[in-house]
Amino acid sequence: ALAEWIAALPAAGRPDVIILSNALLAGLAERLKKAANAPVLCWLQDEHVWTDAMHASLRSAVIAAMRADAAMIDRFIAVSEYYRVYMAELLSVPSGHIKVVYPSINAAQYPVPDSGSGVRRIGYLSRISDDEGFGTLVDAFILLHRSERFSDVMLCATGGPSADRNYLKRQMRKLRSVGLENSVEISPTRFVHDSRGFLSELNILCVPGGDRPEAFGYYALEAMAAGVPVVLPAQGAFPEFIDENSGGVLVQDMTPVGFASALTELLDTPGKLKCLSECAAATVRARFSEKLMAEAVLRAVRMC
């Protein structure tokens, strides 16, 4: 129906370019391209989340179809260099056929709050599941609380519930077993209506991740825009834009011990934490603005 509608438009009213949101839609490219007589571009962002969840036989069939459809795409746009390399192999396309354009954020919507005293809060903003490393963070939090100097530290989490309905109950049982049930604030759906308010309360954001590396990890940009330093795994896209000069710390030892160590160091050095906060906010405004992203997309379009 979309292709027919485009074909029925007067020539002057047809699109100059068509951009698909992900490679799972690449099967639309051939018909849309013919209808509009225009190049078709396609974003690459988190396709692996869907394909990796499929049964092996279905996944193979889907990837084969995506590879066939990729021939009709004039240019792909990946959200990170890591994902460019990953998807070039998955789709069997030359890596030079994929342009990297980092996502952007309107930093003005994330005012950086004045740092204050009081309870210190470690935040988690992602789906509350082991796929995103929530259990690893709970275990790291328990290790952290073995020291009395961190008795005030809270763990605050939101980002959506796990598909496993009993997952959160199991994590809470671990926390209750060591007397920390009152040191956590978990609201799986708060991010839907109050993500900025949530971020404004944090001292650190930590999402340990799981076996599947992030194509980008937009929550990192949100936290950094709000002046919240991030502690993230040294995998996926994160090494491309996270370091102490940009407002975060990468953890090589992606175990509870490794994350507890990184969190301990930051909480023990308020001066470093403040510096990272300032760097985080400045980095987002300098490198991830909507203007820069728009210019990068236009360059990709003009290369077709």
Coordinates of C-alpha atoms in Angstrom, one line a residue:
A1 CA 0.0 0.0 0.0
L2 CA 2.8 2.4 0.8
A3 CA 4.6 1.7 -2.5
E4 CA 1.3 2.2 -4.4
W5 CA 0.7 5.5 -2.6
I6 CA 4.2 6.8 -3.4
A7 CA 3.8 5.7 -7.0
A8 CA 0.6 7.6 -7.3
L9 CA 2.1 10.9 -6.2
P10 CA 3.1 13.5 -8.8
A11 CA 6.8 13.3 -9.5
A12 CA 7.6 16.5 -7.7
G13 CA 5.9 15.2 -4.6
R14 CA 7.7 11.9 -4.3
P15 CA 10.5 11.5 -1.7
D16 CA 14.1 12.3 -2.6
V17 CA 15.3 9.5 -0.3
I18 CA 13.7 6.7 1.8
I19 CA 15.3 5.7 5.1
L20 CA 14.2 2.4 6.7
S21 CA 14.6 2.2 10.5
N22 CA 16.3 -1.2 10.6
A23 CA 17.5 -4.1 8.4
L24 CA 14.5 -6.3 9.4
L25 CA 12.5 -4.0 7.0
A26 CA 15.0 -4.3 4.1
G27 CA 12.5 -6.5 2.2
L28 CA 10.5 -3.3 1.5
A29 CA 13.4 -1.6 -0.2
E30 CA 13.0 -3.0 -3.8
R31 CA 9.3 -1.9 -4.1
L32 CA 9.8 1.4 -2.4
K33 CA 12.9 2.2 -4.5
K34 CA 11.0 1.5 -7.8
A35 CA 7.9 3.5 -6.6
A36 CA 9.9 6.6 -5.6
N37 CA 12.8 6.3 -8.1
A38 CA 14.9 7.3 -5.1
P39 CA 17.8 5.8 -3.1
V40 CA 17.0 3.7 -0.1
L41 CA 19.1 3.9 3.1
C42 CA 18.7 1.7 6.1
W43 CA 19.7 2.2 9.8
L44 CA 21.4 -0.6 11.6
Q45 CA 20.5 -0.6 15.3
D46 CA 19.9 -3.6 17.5
E47 CA 18.8 -6.1 14.9
H48 CA 20.7 -8.7 16.8
V49 CA 18.3 -8.4 19.8
W50 CA 15.6 -9.9 17.6
T51 CA 17.6 -12.4 15.5
D52 CA 19.5 -13.7 18.5
A53 CA 16.2 -14.5 20.3
M54 CA 15.0 -16.7 17.4
H55 CA 15.3 -20.4 17.2
A56 CA 18.5 -21.3 15.3
S57 CA 16.7 -22.6 12.1
L58 CA 14.5 -19.5 11.9
R59 CA 17.4 -17.2 12.6
S60 CA 19.3 -18.7 9.7
A61 CA 16.4 -18.2 7.4
V62 CA 15.9 -14.6 8.5
I63 CA 19.5 -13.7 8.1
A64 CA 19.6 -15.3 4.6
A65 CA 16.6 -13.1 3.7
M66 CA 18.2 -10.0 5.1
R67 CA 21.4 -10.7 3.1
A68 CA 19.4 -11.1 -0.1
D69 CA 17.4 -7.9 0.6
A70 CA 20.6 -5.9 1.5
A71 CA 21.5 -5.8 -2.2
M72 CA 18.7 -3.3 -2.7
I73 CA 20.0 -0.9 0.0
D74 CA 22.0 2.0 -1.4
R75 CA 23.7 2.7 1.9
F76 CA 23.5 1.5 5.5
I77 CA 23.9 3.7 8.6
A78 CA 25.2 2.1 11.7
V79 CA 24.9 3.6 15.2
S80 CA 28.5 2.7 16.1
E81 CA 31.7 1.4 14.6
Y82 CA 31.4 -1.8 16.6
Y83 CA 27.9 -2.4 15.0
R84 CA 29.2 -1.4 11.6
V85 CA 31.7 -4.3 11.7
Y86 CA 29.2 -6.7 13.3
M87 CA 26.5 -6.1 10.7
A88 CA 28.8 -6.0 7.7
E89 CA 29.7 -9.6 8.5
L90 CA 26.1 -10.6 9.4
L91 CA 24.7 -9.1 6.1
S92 CA 27.7 -10.0 4.0
V93 CA 28.1 -6.4 2.7
P94 CA 31.4 -4.5 2.4
S95 CA 32.1 -2.5 5.5
G96 CA 32.6 0.6 3.3
H97 CA 28.9 0.4 2.3
I98 CA 28.0 1.2 5.9
K99 CA 28.4 4.8 7.3
V100 CA 28.6 5.3 11.1
V101 CA 26.3 8.0 12.5
Y102 CA 26.1 8.3 16.2
P103 CA 22.7 8.9 17.8
S104 CA 22.0 12.4 19.2
I105 CA 20.2 13.8 22.2
N106 CA 18.7 17.2 23.0
A107 CA 20.9 17.9 26.0
A108 CA 18.8 21.0 26.9
Q109 CA 16.1 18.6 28.1
Y110 CA 18.5 17.2 30.7
P111 CA 19.5 20.0 32.9
V112 CA 22.5 19.2 35.1
P113 CA 21.5 19.5 38.7
D114 CA 23.6 21.1 41.3
S115 CA 25.6 18.5 43.2
G116 CA 24.3 18.2 46.8
S117 CA 25.0 16.2 49.9
G118 CA 22.9 13.4 51.3
V119 CA 22.2 9.9 50.2
R120 CA 24.4 8.7 47.4
R121 CA 22.6 6.8 44.6
I122 CA 23.8 4.3 42.0
G123 CA 21.3 4.1 39.2
Y124 CA 20.4 1.5 36.6
L125 CA 18.5 2.4 33.5
S126 CA 17.7 -0.6 31.3
R127 CA 15.5 -3.6 31.2
I128 CA 15.7 -5.3 34.6
S129 CA 17.1 -8.6 33.5
D130 CA 20.3 -10.6 33.4
D131 CA 20.5 -9.8 29.6
E132 CA 21.4 -6.2 30.7
G133 CA 23.4 -7.2 33.8
F134 CA 21.0 -6.2 36.6
G135 CA 21.9 -9.3 38.6
T136 CA 25.6 -8.4 38.3
L137 CA 24.9 -4.9 39.7
V138 CA 22.9 -6.3 42.6
D139 CA 25.8 -8.6 43.5
A140 CA 28.2 -5.7 43.1
F141 CA 26.0 -3.6 45.3
I142 CA 26.0 -6.3 48.0
L143 CA 29.8 -6.4 47.9
L144 CA 30.0 -2.6 48.1
H145 CA 27.9 -2.6 51.3
R146 CA 30.3 -4.9 53.1
S147 CA 32.1 -1.6 54.0
E148 CA 30.4 0.6 56.5
R149 CA 31.5 3.7 54.7
F150 CA 29.0 2.9 52.0
S151 CA 26.0 2.3 54.3
D152 CA 24.2 5.3 52.9
V153 CA 24.5 4.3 49.3
M154 CA 21.2 3.4 47.5
L155 CA 20.6 1.3 44.4
C156 CA 17.9 2.8 42.2
A157 CA 16.6 1.0 39.1
T158 CA 14.1 1.5 36.3
G159 CA 13.9 0.6 32.6
G160 CA 11.3 -2.1 32.1
P161 CA 10.6 -5.5 33.6
S162 CA 12.2 -8.8 32.7
A163 CA 10.2 -11.2 30.6
D164 CA 10.8 -13.6 33.5
R165 CA 8.2 -12.5 36.0
N166 CA 10.1 -14.1 39.0
Y167 CA 13.4 -12.5 38.1
L168 CA 13.0 -9.4 40.3
K169 CA 11.7 -11.5 43.2
R170 CA 14.9 -13.5 43.1
Q171 CA 17.0 -10.4 43.1
M172 CA 15.1 -9.0 46.1
R173 CA 15.5 -12.2 48.0
K174 CA 19.3 -11.8 47.6
L175 CA 19.1 -8.3 48.9
R176 CA 16.8 -9.2 51.8
S177 CA 19.2 -12.1 52.8
V178 CA 21.9 -9.5 53.6
G179 CA 19.5 -6.9 55.1
L180 CA 19.6 -4.5 52.1
E181 CA 15.9 -4.5 51.1
N182 CA 15.5 -0.9 52.3
S183 CA 18.6 0.3 50.4
V184 CA 17.0 -0.2 47.0
E185 CA 14.3 1.7 45.0
I186 CA 13.1 -0.3 42.1
S187 CA 10.4 0.9 39.8
P188 CA 10.5 -0.9 36.4
T189 CA 8.2 1.6 34.7
R190 CA 9.3 4.9 36.1
F191 CA 11.5 5.6 33.1
V192 CA 8.3 5.9 31.0
H193 CA 7.1 9.0 32.7
D194 CA 10.1 10.4 34.7
S195 CA 13.4 9.3 33.2
R196 CA 14.8 12.8 33.6
G197 CA 13.7 13.0 37.2
F198 CA 15.2 9.6 37.8
L199 CA 18.6 10.7 36.4
S200 CA 18.6 13.9 38.3
E201 CA 18.7 11.9 41.6
L202 CA 21.8 9.8 40.7
N203 CA 25.5 10.1 41.4
I204 CA 26.5 7.3 39.0
L205 CA 24.8 5.2 36.4
C206 CA 25.9 1.6 36.0
V207 CA 24.6 -1.0 33.5
P208 CA 26.9 -4.0 33.6
G209 CA 25.4 -5.6 30.4
G210 CA 25.3 -9.2 29.5
D211 CA 26.7 -11.6 27.0
R212 CA 25.3 -9.5 24.1
P213 CA 27.2 -6.3 23.6
E214 CA 25.3 -3.0 23.0
A215 CA 25.0 -1.6 19.5
F216 CA 25.1 1.8 21.2
G217 CA 23.4 2.1 24.6
Y218 CA 21.3 5.2 24.5
Y219 CA 20.9 5.3 28.2
A220 CA 24.6 6.3 28.5
L221 CA 23.9 9.5 26.5
E222 CA 20.9 10.3 28.7
A223 CA 22.9 9.9 31.9
M224 CA 25.8 11.9 30.5
A225 CA 23.5 14.7 29.3
A226 CA 22.3 14.9 32.9
G227 CA 25.8 15.1 34.2
V228 CA 25.8 11.6 35.6
P229 CA 29.0 9.7 35.2
V230 CA 28.6 6.2 33.7
V231 CA 30.3 2.9 34.7
L232 CA 29.9 0.5 31.8
P233 CA 31.4 -2.8 30.4
A234 CA 34.4 -2.5 28.1
Q235 CA 32.5 -4.0 25.2
G236 CA 30.3 -3.2 22.3
A237 CA 30.1 0.5 21.3
F238 CA 31.1 1.9 24.7
P239 CA 34.9 2.0 24.1
E240 CA 34.2 4.3 21.2
F241 CA 32.9 7.2 23.4
I242 CA 33.4 6.4 27.0
D243 CA 36.5 7.2 29.0
E244 CA 37.5 9.4 31.9
N245 CA 37.8 12.4 29.6
S246 CA 34.3 11.9 28.3
G247 CA 32.6 11.2 31.6
G248 CA 32.8 7.5 32.4
V249 CA 34.7 4.4 33.4
L250 CA 34.9 1.2 31.4
V251 CA 35.2 -2.0 33.4
Q252 CA 37.4 -4.8 32.0
D253 CA 36.5 -7.3 34.6
M254 CA 32.8 -7.7 33.9
T255 CA 32.0 -9.5 37.2
P256 CA 30.4 -8.3 40.4
V257 CA 33.9 -7.8 41.8
G258 CA 35.0 -5.8 38.9
F259 CA 32.0 -3.4 39.0
A260 CA 32.1 -3.2 42.8
S261 CA 35.8 -2.1 42.5
A262 CA 35.0 0.6 39.9
L263 CA 32.1 1.9 42.0
T264 CA 34.2 1.9 45.2
E265 CA 36.9 4.0 43.5
L266 CA 34.4 6.6 42.3
L267 CA 32.5 6.8 45.6
D268 CA 35.7 7.2 47.5
T269 CA 36.9 10.1 45.4
P270 CA 34.2 12.8 45.2
G271 CA 36.6 15.1 43.3
K272 CA 37.0 12.6 40.5
L273 CA 33.2 12.0 40.5
K274 CA 32.6 15.7 40.1
C275 CA 35.1 16.0 37.3
L276 CA 33.5 13.1 35.5
S277 CA 30.1 14.7 35.8
E278 CA 31.3 17.9 34.2
C279 CA 33.1 15.9 31.4
A280 CA 30.0 13.9 30.8
A281 CA 27.7 16.9 30.3
A282 CA 30.3 18.7 28.1
T283 CA 30.9 15.6 25.9
V284 CA 27.3 15.1 25.1
R285 CA 26.8 18.8 24.1
A286 CA 30.0 18.8 22.0
R287 CA 29.8 15.4 20.2
F288 CA 26.2 14.2 20.3
S289 CA 24.1 17.2 19.3
E290 CA 21.1 16.9 17.0
K291 CA 22.8 19.3 14.6
L292 CA 25.8 17.1 14.2
M293 CA 23.7 14.0 13.7
A294 CA 21.6 15.7 11.0
E295 CA 24.7 16.8 9.2
A296 CA 26.1 13.3 9.3
V297 CA 22.9 11.8 7.9
L298 CA 22.9 14.3 5.1
R299 CA 26.4 13.4 4.2
A300 CA 25.4 9.7 4.0
V301 CA 22.5 10.6 1.8
R302 CA 24.6 12.6 -0.6
M303 CA 27.0 9.7 -1.0
C304 CA 24.2 7.6 -2.7

